[in-house]
Amino acid sequence: MTITGGCMCRVVRYAVAAEPMATRVCWCRDCQYLAAGSATVNLVFAVSAVAVTGPLRDFASIADSGNRMHRQFCERCGTPVTSSSEARPHLIILRAGTLDDPELARPSLTIWTDSAPSWACINETLPSTPRQPPPVG
Ligand SMILES: [Zn+2]
Ligand SMILES: [Zn+2]
């Protein structure tokens, strides 16, 4: 199967020839900036399976996990598209909002619930972890 998506203005596009290794809802403080106050929904893939085209800008920072992260967004419309951690260079994360078919994002875990505000709607039917989970892949 091929998963496709891209940014809101469609200048950035991607295609993935793999199923996600994990799909997680993240309430870390950084994600609240990206998602306008809510959590992000993130699909984890092997970087070798993902082909991205278009002008992404990179913002590097130290995440709550202590890892140096690269968050990439469309330089034209600002949509957050990918992120990656220097600690896990073989993985890439795609933001679920960029999927052509958002139904493909079916989270199995909620992470960083310790950082969520008291009014957060957290799916009680999913497992959750208060901080960073063990790495996938
Ligand atoms: Zn764009
Ligand atoms: Zn996060």
Short mmCIF file of N, CA and C and ligand atoms in Angstrom, two decimals:
data_model
loop_
_atom_site.label_atom_id
_atom_site.label_comp_id
_atom_site.label_asym_id
_atom_site.label_seq_id
_atom_site.Cartn_x
_atom_site.Cartn_y
_atom_site.Cartn_z
N MET A 1 0.85 -1.18 0.00
CA MET A 1 0.00 0.00 0.00
C MET A 1 0.88 1.24 0.00
N THR A 2 0.40 2.31 -0.61
CA THR A 2 1.12 3.58 -0.61
C THR A 2 0.28 4.61 0.15
N ILE A 3 0.91 5.22 1.13
CA ILE A 3 0.27 6.27 1.90
C ILE A 3 0.75 7.60 1.35
N THR A 4 -0.19 8.50 1.05
CA THR A 4 0.19 9.80 0.49
C THR A 4 -0.34 10.92 1.37
N GLY A 5 0.31 12.07 1.23
CA GLY A 5 -0.13 13.25 1.97
C GLY A 5 0.74 14.43 1.65
N GLY A 6 0.54 15.49 2.43
CA GLY A 6 1.33 16.70 2.23
C GLY A 6 0.76 17.85 3.03
N CYS A 7 1.31 19.03 2.75
CA CYS A 7 0.92 20.21 3.54
C CYS A 7 -0.38 20.82 3.03
N MET A 8 -0.85 21.83 3.74
CA MET A 8 -2.14 22.45 3.40
C MET A 8 -2.11 23.11 2.03
N CYS A 9 -1.00 23.73 1.63
CA CYS A 9 -0.95 24.42 0.33
C CYS A 9 -0.52 23.49 -0.80
N ARG A 10 -0.19 22.25 -0.47
CA ARG A 10 0.11 21.19 -1.43
C ARG A 10 1.45 21.37 -2.15
N VAL A 11 2.29 22.29 -1.67
CA VAL A 11 3.63 22.41 -2.25
C VAL A 11 4.52 21.26 -1.78
N VAL A 12 4.31 20.84 -0.52
CA VAL A 12 5.05 19.69 0.02
C VAL A 12 4.16 18.46 -0.09
N ARG A 13 4.72 17.39 -0.66
CA ARG A 13 3.98 16.14 -0.80
C ARG A 13 4.89 14.99 -0.37
N TYR A 14 4.27 13.89 0.05
CA TYR A 14 5.05 12.71 0.36
C TYR A 14 4.31 11.45 -0.05
N ALA A 15 5.07 10.39 -0.20
CA ALA A 15 4.53 9.06 -0.46
C ALA A 15 5.30 8.08 0.40
N VAL A 16 4.57 7.12 0.97
CA VAL A 16 5.17 6.13 1.86
C VAL A 16 4.77 4.75 1.38
N ALA A 17 5.76 3.88 1.20
CA ALA A 17 5.48 2.53 0.74
C ALA A 17 5.61 1.56 1.91
N ALA A 18 4.91 1.86 3.01
CA ALA A 18 4.99 0.99 4.19
C ALA A 18 3.83 1.33 5.12
N GLU A 19 3.53 0.37 5.98
CA GLU A 19 2.58 0.64 7.07
C GLU A 19 3.32 1.36 8.19
N PRO A 20 2.62 2.19 8.96
CA PRO A 20 3.30 2.81 10.11
C PRO A 20 3.75 1.77 11.13
N MET A 21 4.93 2.03 11.72
CA MET A 21 5.44 1.16 12.77
C MET A 21 4.73 1.43 14.09
N ALA A 22 4.20 2.63 14.23
CA ALA A 22 3.44 3.01 15.42
C ALA A 22 2.67 4.28 15.09
N THR A 23 1.55 4.47 15.76
CA THR A 23 0.80 5.72 15.64
C THR A 23 0.44 6.16 17.06
N ARG A 24 0.88 7.37 17.42
CA ARG A 24 0.77 7.80 18.81
C ARG A 24 0.25 9.23 18.90
N VAL A 25 -0.55 9.45 19.94
CA VAL A 25 -0.99 10.79 20.30
C VAL A 25 0.03 11.35 21.29
N CYS A 26 0.53 12.57 21.03
CA CYS A 26 1.58 13.12 21.90
C CYS A 26 1.13 14.46 22.50
N TRP A 27 1.16 14.50 23.83
CA TRP A 27 0.80 15.70 24.58
C TRP A 27 2.02 16.43 25.12
N CYS A 28 3.21 16.16 24.59
CA CYS A 28 4.36 16.90 25.11
C CYS A 28 4.18 18.39 24.86
N ARG A 29 4.88 19.19 25.61
CA ARG A 29 4.68 20.64 25.54
C ARG A 29 4.98 21.16 24.14
N ASP A 30 6.01 20.62 23.49
CA ASP A 30 6.33 21.07 22.14
C ASP A 30 5.18 20.81 21.18
N CYS A 31 4.55 19.66 21.30
CA CYS A 31 3.45 19.32 20.39
C CYS A 31 2.27 20.26 20.59
N GLN A 32 2.08 20.77 21.81
CA GLN A 32 0.97 21.71 22.02
C GLN A 32 1.17 22.99 21.22
N TYR A 33 2.42 23.41 21.01
CA TYR A 33 2.66 24.56 20.13
C TYR A 33 2.30 24.21 18.68
N LEU A 34 2.69 23.02 18.25
CA LEU A 34 2.45 22.63 16.86
C LEU A 34 0.97 22.45 16.56
N ALA A 35 0.22 21.96 17.55
CA ALA A 35 -1.16 21.56 17.32
C ALA A 35 -2.14 22.58 17.90
N ALA A 36 -1.69 23.83 18.07
CA ALA A 36 -2.58 24.92 18.48
C ALA A 36 -3.24 24.65 19.83
N GLY A 37 -2.55 23.96 20.71
CA GLY A 37 -3.05 23.75 22.05
C GLY A 37 -3.46 22.33 22.35
N SER A 38 -3.60 21.52 21.33
CA SER A 38 -4.00 20.13 21.53
C SER A 38 -2.77 19.22 21.40
N ALA A 39 -3.02 17.94 21.34
CA ALA A 39 -1.95 16.97 21.09
C ALA A 39 -1.73 16.84 19.59
N THR A 40 -0.56 16.35 19.22
CA THR A 40 -0.33 15.94 17.83
C THR A 40 -0.63 14.44 17.71
N VAL A 41 -0.89 14.01 16.48
CA VAL A 41 -1.03 12.58 16.18
C VAL A 41 0.06 12.26 15.17
N ASN A 42 0.87 11.25 15.49
CA ASN A 42 2.13 11.02 14.78
C ASN A 42 2.26 9.58 14.32
N LEU A 43 2.62 9.42 13.05
CA LEU A 43 2.87 8.10 12.50
C LEU A 43 4.37 7.92 12.35
N VAL A 44 4.87 6.79 12.85
CA VAL A 44 6.30 6.51 12.81
C VAL A 44 6.59 5.55 11.66
N PHE A 45 7.58 5.92 10.81
CA PHE A 45 7.97 5.09 9.68
C PHE A 45 9.49 4.94 9.65
N ALA A 46 9.94 3.91 8.94
CA ALA A 46 11.36 3.84 8.58
C ALA A 46 11.62 4.96 7.59
N VAL A 47 12.71 5.69 7.80
CA VAL A 47 12.99 6.85 6.94
C VAL A 47 13.17 6.40 5.50
N SER A 48 13.64 5.18 5.30
CA SER A 48 13.87 4.67 3.94
C SER A 48 12.58 4.45 3.17
N ALA A 49 11.44 4.40 3.86
CA ALA A 49 10.16 4.14 3.20
C ALA A 49 9.44 5.42 2.77
N VAL A 50 9.97 6.58 3.15
CA VAL A 50 9.26 7.84 2.96
C VAL A 50 9.99 8.70 1.94
N ALA A 51 9.27 9.15 0.92
CA ALA A 51 9.81 10.07 -0.09
C ALA A 51 9.06 11.39 0.02
N VAL A 52 9.78 12.46 0.35
CA VAL A 52 9.17 13.78 0.52
C VAL A 52 9.67 14.69 -0.59
N THR A 53 8.77 15.46 -1.20
CA THR A 53 9.17 16.49 -2.16
C THR A 53 8.61 17.83 -1.71
N GLY A 54 9.34 18.89 -1.99
CA GLY A 54 8.88 20.23 -1.67
C GLY A 54 9.73 20.89 -0.62
N PRO A 55 9.57 22.22 -0.48
CA PRO A 55 10.48 23.01 0.37
C PRO A 55 10.10 22.96 1.85
N LEU A 56 10.78 22.10 2.61
CA LEU A 56 10.58 22.04 4.05
C LEU A 56 11.62 22.90 4.74
N ARG A 57 11.20 23.64 5.77
CA ARG A 57 12.12 24.33 6.66
C ARG A 57 12.31 23.48 7.89
N ASP A 58 13.49 23.55 8.49
CA ASP A 58 13.82 22.72 9.65
C ASP A 58 13.97 23.60 10.89
N PHE A 59 13.37 23.14 11.97
CA PHE A 59 13.57 23.80 13.27
C PHE A 59 14.10 22.75 14.23
N ALA A 60 15.30 22.95 14.73
CA ALA A 60 15.93 22.00 15.64
C ALA A 60 15.79 22.48 17.07
N SER A 61 15.51 21.55 17.97
CA SER A 61 15.38 21.92 19.38
C SER A 61 15.61 20.68 20.23
N ILE A 62 15.79 20.92 21.53
CA ILE A 62 15.92 19.81 22.47
C ILE A 62 14.53 19.50 23.02
N ALA A 63 14.08 18.28 22.81
CA ALA A 63 12.73 17.88 23.23
C ALA A 63 12.69 17.60 24.73
N ASP A 64 11.48 17.45 25.26
CA ASP A 64 11.30 17.09 26.67
C ASP A 64 12.02 15.78 27.00
N SER A 65 12.17 14.92 26.00
CA SER A 65 12.87 13.65 26.19
C SER A 65 14.37 13.84 26.37
N GLY A 66 14.87 15.06 26.05
CA GLY A 66 16.30 15.32 26.06
C GLY A 66 16.96 15.09 24.72
N ASN A 67 16.20 14.54 23.76
CA ASN A 67 16.75 14.29 22.43
C ASN A 67 16.72 15.57 21.59
N ARG A 68 17.73 15.71 20.71
CA ARG A 68 17.71 16.81 19.75
C ARG A 68 16.79 16.41 18.60
N MET A 69 15.76 17.21 18.40
CA MET A 69 14.72 16.92 17.42
C MET A 69 14.80 17.90 16.26
N HIS A 70 14.40 17.42 15.10
CA HIS A 70 14.23 18.28 13.93
C HIS A 70 12.77 18.24 13.54
N ARG A 71 12.14 19.40 13.54
CA ARG A 71 10.74 19.48 13.12
C ARG A 71 10.70 20.26 11.82
N GLN A 72 10.09 19.67 10.82
CA GLN A 72 10.10 20.28 9.50
C GLN A 72 8.69 20.67 9.09
N PHE A 73 8.60 21.85 8.51
CA PHE A 73 7.30 22.41 8.14
C PHE A 73 7.39 23.06 6.77
N CYS A 74 6.25 23.17 6.12
CA CYS A 74 6.22 23.83 4.79
C CYS A 74 6.59 25.29 4.97
N GLU A 75 7.58 25.76 4.19
CA GLU A 75 8.02 27.14 4.35
C GLU A 75 7.00 28.12 3.81
N ARG A 76 6.03 27.63 3.05
CA ARG A 76 5.02 28.53 2.48
C ARG A 76 3.80 28.62 3.39
N CYS A 77 3.23 27.47 3.81
CA CYS A 77 1.97 27.52 4.58
C CYS A 77 2.17 27.17 6.05
N GLY A 78 3.35 26.70 6.44
CA GLY A 78 3.64 26.47 7.85
C GLY A 78 3.15 25.15 8.42
N THR A 79 2.52 24.32 7.60
CA THR A 79 2.02 23.04 8.12
C THR A 79 3.16 22.17 8.63
N PRO A 80 3.09 21.69 9.89
CA PRO A 80 4.09 20.73 10.36
C PRO A 80 3.93 19.41 9.62
N VAL A 81 4.99 18.92 9.00
CA VAL A 81 4.88 17.71 8.16
C VAL A 81 5.64 16.54 8.76
N THR A 82 6.92 16.75 9.14
CA THR A 82 7.72 15.64 9.64
C THR A 82 8.43 16.04 10.93
N SER A 83 8.89 15.04 11.64
CA SER A 83 9.89 15.28 12.67
C SER A 83 10.78 14.06 12.77
N SER A 84 11.97 14.28 13.33
CA SER A 84 12.88 13.17 13.55
C SER A 84 13.77 13.51 14.73
N SER A 85 14.33 12.46 15.30
CA SER A 85 15.21 12.61 16.45
C SER A 85 16.61 12.18 16.05
N GLU A 86 17.62 12.97 16.45
CA GLU A 86 18.99 12.58 16.13
C GLU A 86 19.36 11.26 16.81
N ALA A 87 18.63 10.90 17.88
CA ALA A 87 18.90 9.64 18.58
C ALA A 87 18.37 8.43 17.80
N ARG A 88 17.42 8.67 16.86
CA ARG A 88 16.80 7.58 16.09
C ARG A 88 16.79 7.97 14.61
N PRO A 89 17.98 8.09 13.98
CA PRO A 89 18.03 8.65 12.63
C PRO A 89 17.39 7.77 11.56
N HIS A 90 17.10 6.52 11.88
CA HIS A 90 16.48 5.62 10.89
C HIS A 90 14.96 5.76 10.87
N LEU A 91 14.40 6.61 11.73
CA LEU A 91 12.95 6.79 11.80
C LEU A 91 12.56 8.20 11.38
N ILE A 92 11.34 8.31 10.85
CA ILE A 92 10.77 9.63 10.55
C ILE A 92 9.30 9.61 11.00
N ILE A 93 8.86 10.73 11.51
CA ILE A 93 7.47 10.87 11.95
C ILE A 93 6.74 11.77 10.96
N LEU A 94 5.56 11.33 10.57
CA LEU A 94 4.66 12.17 9.76
C LEU A 94 3.48 12.57 10.62
N ARG A 95 3.06 13.83 10.49
CA ARG A 95 1.94 14.33 11.25
C ARG A 95 0.63 13.88 10.62
N ALA A 96 -0.27 13.32 11.44
CA ALA A 96 -1.48 12.71 10.90
C ALA A 96 -2.34 13.69 10.13
N GLY A 97 -2.29 14.96 10.51
CA GLY A 97 -3.12 15.95 9.81
C GLY A 97 -2.74 16.13 8.35
N THR A 98 -1.57 15.66 7.96
CA THR A 98 -1.11 15.82 6.58
C THR A 98 -1.50 14.64 5.69
N LEU A 99 -2.09 13.61 6.25
CA LEU A 99 -2.47 12.45 5.43
C LEU A 99 -3.59 12.82 4.48
N ASP A 100 -3.52 12.36 3.24
CA ASP A 100 -4.66 12.53 2.34
C ASP A 100 -5.89 11.85 2.91
N ASP A 101 -5.70 10.74 3.60
CA ASP A 101 -6.80 10.03 4.24
C ASP A 101 -6.52 9.93 5.74
N PRO A 102 -7.02 10.89 6.53
CA PRO A 102 -6.72 10.87 7.97
C PRO A 102 -7.24 9.62 8.68
N GLU A 103 -8.15 8.87 8.05
CA GLU A 103 -8.63 7.63 8.66
C GLU A 103 -7.49 6.62 8.86
N LEU A 104 -6.41 6.79 8.09
CA LEU A 104 -5.29 5.85 8.20
C LEU A 104 -4.56 5.98 9.53
N ALA A 105 -4.73 7.11 10.19
CA ALA A 105 -4.07 7.30 11.49
C ALA A 105 -4.99 6.75 12.57
N ARG A 106 -4.62 5.65 13.14
CA ARG A 106 -5.43 5.04 14.19
C ARG A 106 -4.51 4.87 15.40
N PRO A 107 -4.52 5.85 16.31
CA PRO A 107 -3.54 5.81 17.40
C PRO A 107 -3.69 4.57 18.28
N SER A 108 -2.55 4.08 18.77
CA SER A 108 -2.57 2.93 19.67
C SER A 108 -2.02 3.29 21.05
N LEU A 109 -1.54 4.52 21.22
CA LEU A 109 -0.90 4.90 22.47
C LEU A 109 -0.95 6.42 22.61
N THR A 110 -1.18 6.89 23.83
CA THR A 110 -1.07 8.32 24.14
C THR A 110 0.16 8.51 25.01
N ILE A 111 1.03 9.48 24.60
CA ILE A 111 2.27 9.69 25.34
C ILE A 111 2.33 11.11 25.91
N TRP A 112 3.17 11.28 26.91
CA TRP A 112 3.40 12.58 27.57
C TRP A 112 2.13 13.15 28.19
N THR A 113 1.30 12.28 28.78
CA THR A 113 0.08 12.78 29.42
C THR A 113 0.40 13.68 30.62
N ASP A 114 1.60 13.53 31.20
CA ASP A 114 2.00 14.42 32.31
C ASP A 114 2.03 15.89 31.89
N SER A 115 2.25 16.14 30.61
CA SER A 115 2.35 17.52 30.12
C SER A 115 1.02 18.07 29.64
N ALA A 116 -0.04 17.25 29.63
CA ALA A 116 -1.34 17.70 29.11
C ALA A 116 -2.02 18.63 30.11
N PRO A 117 -2.74 19.64 29.61
CA PRO A 117 -3.51 20.49 30.53
C PRO A 117 -4.69 19.70 31.12
N SER A 118 -5.24 20.23 32.21
CA SER A 118 -6.30 19.49 32.92
C SER A 118 -7.54 19.31 32.06
N TRP A 119 -7.73 20.19 31.06
CA TRP A 119 -8.94 20.09 30.24
C TRP A 119 -8.76 19.18 29.01
N ALA A 120 -7.59 18.60 28.87
CA ALA A 120 -7.32 17.77 27.69
C ALA A 120 -8.30 16.60 27.59
N CYS A 121 -8.74 16.33 26.37
CA CYS A 121 -9.56 15.14 26.11
C CYS A 121 -8.61 14.01 25.74
N ILE A 122 -8.41 13.09 26.66
CA ILE A 122 -7.49 11.98 26.44
C ILE A 122 -8.31 10.71 26.30
N ASN A 123 -8.09 9.98 25.23
CA ASN A 123 -8.87 8.78 24.91
C ASN A 123 -8.60 7.70 25.96
N GLU A 124 -9.60 7.46 26.81
CA GLU A 124 -9.43 6.51 27.92
C GLU A 124 -9.38 5.07 27.44
N THR A 125 -9.75 4.84 26.17
CA THR A 125 -9.74 3.46 25.67
C THR A 125 -8.35 3.05 25.16
N LEU A 126 -7.43 4.02 25.09
CA LEU A 126 -6.06 3.71 24.64
C LEU A 126 -5.13 3.61 25.83
N PRO A 127 -4.09 2.79 25.74
CA PRO A 127 -3.04 2.85 26.75
C PRO A 127 -2.34 4.21 26.70
N SER A 128 -1.79 4.60 27.81
CA SER A 128 -1.08 5.88 27.83
C SER A 128 0.15 5.76 28.72
N THR A 129 1.07 6.71 28.51
CA THR A 129 2.27 6.75 29.32
C THR A 129 2.53 8.21 29.68
N PRO A 130 2.95 8.47 30.93
CA PRO A 130 3.06 9.86 31.37
C PRO A 130 4.17 10.64 30.70
N ARG A 131 5.19 9.93 30.19
CA ARG A 131 6.32 10.63 29.57
C ARG A 131 6.72 9.92 28.29
N GLN A 132 8.01 9.88 27.99
CA GLN A 132 8.48 9.28 26.74
C GLN A 132 8.38 7.76 26.82
N PRO A 133 7.80 7.11 25.82
CA PRO A 133 7.74 5.64 25.83
C PRO A 133 9.07 5.05 25.36
N PRO A 134 9.23 3.74 25.53
CA PRO A 134 10.40 3.08 24.95
C PRO A 134 10.41 3.27 23.44
N PRO A 135 11.57 3.35 22.81
CA PRO A 135 11.61 3.59 21.36
C PRO A 135 11.00 2.44 20.58
N VAL A 136 10.42 2.78 19.41
CA VAL A 136 9.96 1.77 18.46
C VAL A 136 11.04 1.59 17.41
N GLY A 137 11.24 0.40 16.98
CA GLY A 137 12.13 0.10 15.85
C GLY A 137 13.59 0.33 16.11
ZN ZN B 1 2.44 24.22 2.29
ZN ZN B 2 5.15 15.61 21.36
#
